[in-house]
C-alpha cells in the first residue's frame, strides 16, 4: 500500500488568519494519525506565513507515524531539520515568497550543492527525498546526489488529467520505471486529489508515499476530515 502523508500547512494558514490557537495544529496532527494516515508533512517557509519553525519543534513529539519536513535547504531550514531529526526531509527549490512549489530541482546544475546537503542529512540518520519534474535526465541526476528518494512533482499531471487527458501520466510512469531501475524510492505530491489519486497510483510502479495537503483539506470542508482520509486510504490500496 502507498502511504498517505497529510500536509497540514493549510491548518496553520487558518490558525494564523485569526491569531490564537484555533484550529489547534497539534490536535489536528494527532487526529489525522488516529484516522489512519501514515505520516504528517509540513513545509515551513522563511516568512512563516503558515507553518512556523516552532511548529516543527512542537510536532516532533506528537508525530508517531512519519514526520516529513519539506523546504528549500537554506541555512535556517537545515538547522531546523537537524534539530528536529524527522524521519524524512524533502528538498524543494522554492523561491523566497513563492505562493506554492512550482518546479522540481535541476539535479544537474545543482548536483554538487544537493550532494553536500543530502550527505549532511544522511550523516544524521534522516532519509532524504528531492522534488523533481518527470524528466528522465533529472531522475538520473537525482541518483548521483545520493538521495534516498525522489518526489515527483505532479501539478502537470493533475491539471491535464482534470481536462480529460489521461496520457498526462505517461512521463510519470517512465520516470517511475527509471527510478525503480536506479534504486530510488518514489514519493509524489502537488495537486493530487480524490479525483485523480487512484489513477495515479495505478500507473506509478513502486509508489511508496504521497503527500497531500491543499486538496485533502479542501475536500474535508465538505466531507469531513476522517471520511476524506479513509477515502484516500482506500484508493491507495
PDB file of C-alpha atoms in Angstrom, residues 114-197:
ATOM      1  CA  UNK A 114      22.394  18.816  -3.314  1.00  0.00           C
ATOM      2  CA  UNK A 115      25.051  16.173  -2.766  1.00  0.00           C
ATOM      3  CA  UNK A 116      26.584  18.194   0.074  1.00  0.00           C
ATOM      4  CA  UNK A 117      23.258  18.893   1.797  1.00  0.00           C
ATOM      5  CA  UNK A 118      21.997  15.332   1.418  1.00  0.00           C
ATOM      6  CA  UNK A 119      25.224  13.914   2.842  1.00  0.00           C
ATOM      7  CA  UNK A 120      24.766  16.060   5.967  1.00  0.00           C
ATOM      8  CA  UNK A 121      21.205  14.860   6.493  1.00  0.00           C
ATOM      9  CA  UNK A 122      22.175  11.248   5.928  1.00  0.00           C
ATOM     10  CA  UNK A 123      25.002  11.545   8.442  1.00  0.00           C
ATOM     11  CA  UNK A 124      22.285  12.418  10.925  1.00  0.00           C
ATOM     12  CA  UNK A 125      20.123   9.430  10.039  1.00  0.00           C
ATOM     13  CA  UNK A 126      17.484  11.389   8.110  1.00  0.00           C
ATOM     14  CA  UNK A 127      16.055   9.876   4.927  1.00  0.00           C
ATOM     15  CA  UNK A 128      16.214  12.327   2.034  1.00  0.00           C
ATOM     16  CA  UNK A 129      13.899  12.954  -0.882  1.00  0.00           C
ATOM     17  CA  UNK A 130      14.217  15.609  -3.585  1.00  0.00           C
ATOM     18  CA  UNK A 131      11.414  17.234  -5.556  1.00  0.00           C
ATOM     19  CA  UNK A 132      11.783  16.598  -9.302  1.00  0.00           C
ATOM     20  CA  UNK A 133       9.878  17.020 -12.534  1.00  0.00           C
ATOM     21  CA  UNK A 134       9.124  13.836 -14.511  1.00  0.00           C
ATOM     22  CA  UNK A 135      12.165  14.246 -16.748  1.00  0.00           C
ATOM     23  CA  UNK A 136      14.476  11.262 -17.159  1.00  0.00           C
ATOM     24  CA  UNK A 137      17.666  13.341 -17.056  1.00  0.00           C
ATOM     25  CA  UNK A 138      16.544  14.848 -13.744  1.00  0.00           C
ATOM     26  CA  UNK A 139      15.909  11.372 -12.336  1.00  0.00           C
ATOM     27  CA  UNK A 140      19.389  10.288 -13.384  1.00  0.00           C
ATOM     28  CA  UNK A 141      20.839  13.436 -11.841  1.00  0.00           C
ATOM     29  CA  UNK A 142      18.966  12.766  -8.619  1.00  0.00           C
ATOM     30  CA  UNK A 143      20.595   9.372  -8.328  1.00  0.00           C
ATOM     31  CA  UNK A 144      24.039  10.990  -8.425  1.00  0.00           C
ATOM     32  CA  UNK A 145      23.249  13.237  -5.447  1.00  0.00           C
ATOM     33  CA  UNK A 146      22.959  10.271  -3.092  1.00  0.00           C
ATOM     34  CA  UNK A 147      19.304  10.905  -2.265  1.00  0.00           C
ATOM     35  CA  UNK A 148      17.217   8.013  -0.980  1.00  0.00           C
ATOM     36  CA  UNK A 149      14.051   9.017  -2.804  1.00  0.00           C
ATOM     37  CA  UNK A 150      12.566  11.418  -5.305  1.00  0.00           C
ATOM     38  CA  UNK A 151       9.218  13.167  -5.021  1.00  0.00           C
ATOM     39  CA  UNK A 152       7.538  13.521  -8.395  1.00  0.00           C
ATOM     40  CA  UNK A 153       6.034  16.998  -8.870  1.00  0.00           C
ATOM     41  CA  UNK A 154       2.517  16.163 -10.037  1.00  0.00           C
ATOM     42  CA  UNK A 155       0.886  19.511 -10.872  1.00  0.00           C
ATOM     43  CA  UNK A 156       1.145  19.000 -14.633  1.00  0.00           C
ATOM     44  CA  UNK A 157      -0.444  15.565 -14.380  1.00  0.00           C
ATOM     45  CA  UNK A 158      -3.278  16.803 -12.162  1.00  0.00           C
ATOM     46  CA  UNK A 159      -4.060  19.729 -14.454  1.00  0.00           C
ATOM     47  CA  UNK A 160      -4.109  17.675 -17.652  1.00  0.00           C
ATOM     48  CA  UNK A 161      -5.992  14.783 -16.084  1.00  0.00           C
ATOM     49  CA  UNK A 162      -8.640  17.247 -14.938  1.00  0.00           C
ATOM     50  CA  UNK A 163      -9.000  18.346 -18.566  1.00  0.00           C
ATOM     51  CA  UNK A 164      -9.647  14.743 -19.603  1.00  0.00           C
ATOM     52  CA  UNK A 165      -6.145  13.832 -20.771  1.00  0.00           C
ATOM     53  CA  UNK A 166      -5.128  10.539 -19.122  1.00  0.00           C
ATOM     54  CA  UNK A 167      -1.975  10.383 -21.272  1.00  0.00           C
ATOM     55  CA  UNK A 168      -0.521  13.035 -18.970  1.00  0.00           C
ATOM     56  CA  UNK A 169       0.510  10.140 -16.726  1.00  0.00           C
ATOM     57  CA  UNK A 170       2.997   8.772 -19.270  1.00  0.00           C
ATOM     58  CA  UNK A 171       6.108  10.816 -18.345  1.00  0.00           C
ATOM     59  CA  UNK A 172       5.456   9.990 -14.690  1.00  0.00           C
ATOM     60  CA  UNK A 173       5.240   6.285 -15.424  1.00  0.00           C
ATOM     61  CA  UNK A 174       8.502   6.412 -17.417  1.00  0.00           C
ATOM     62  CA  UNK A 175      10.167   8.330 -14.609  1.00  0.00           C
ATOM     63  CA  UNK A 176       8.991   5.793 -12.048  1.00  0.00           C
ATOM     64  CA  UNK A 177      10.296   2.886 -14.095  1.00  0.00           C
ATOM     65  CA  UNK A 178      13.706   4.544 -14.336  1.00  0.00           C
ATOM     66  CA  UNK A 179      13.730   5.421 -10.619  1.00  0.00           C
ATOM     67  CA  UNK A 180      12.995   1.801  -9.769  1.00  0.00           C
ATOM     68  CA  UNK A 181      15.837   0.655 -12.010  1.00  0.00           C
ATOM     69  CA  UNK A 182      18.191   3.111 -10.270  1.00  0.00           C
ATOM     70  CA  UNK A 183      17.135   2.002  -6.805  1.00  0.00           C
ATOM     71  CA  UNK A 184      15.440   5.285  -5.885  1.00  0.00           C
ATOM     72  CA  UNK A 185      12.310   5.291  -3.749  1.00  0.00           C
ATOM     73  CA  UNK A 186       9.347   7.160  -5.221  1.00  0.00           C
ATOM     74  CA  UNK A 187       7.130   9.722  -3.498  1.00  0.00           C
ATOM     75  CA  UNK A 188       4.725  12.124  -5.189  1.00  0.00           C
ATOM     76  CA  UNK A 189       2.817  15.271  -4.448  1.00  0.00           C
ATOM     77  CA  UNK A 190       1.159  18.505  -5.574  1.00  0.00           C
ATOM     78  CA  UNK A 191      -2.497  18.820  -6.629  1.00  0.00           C
ATOM     79  CA  UNK A 192      -3.218  15.134  -6.108  1.00  0.00           C
ATOM     80  CA  UNK A 193      -6.839  14.716  -5.024  1.00  0.00           C
ATOM     81  CA  UNK A 194      -9.642  12.196  -4.581  1.00  0.00           C
ATOM     82  CA  UNK A 195     -10.442  12.680  -8.278  1.00  0.00           C
ATOM     83  CA  UNK A 196      -7.040  11.597  -9.589  1.00  0.00           C
ATOM     84  CA  UNK A 197      -5.186   9.717  -6.844  1.00  0.00           C
TER      85      UNK A 197
END
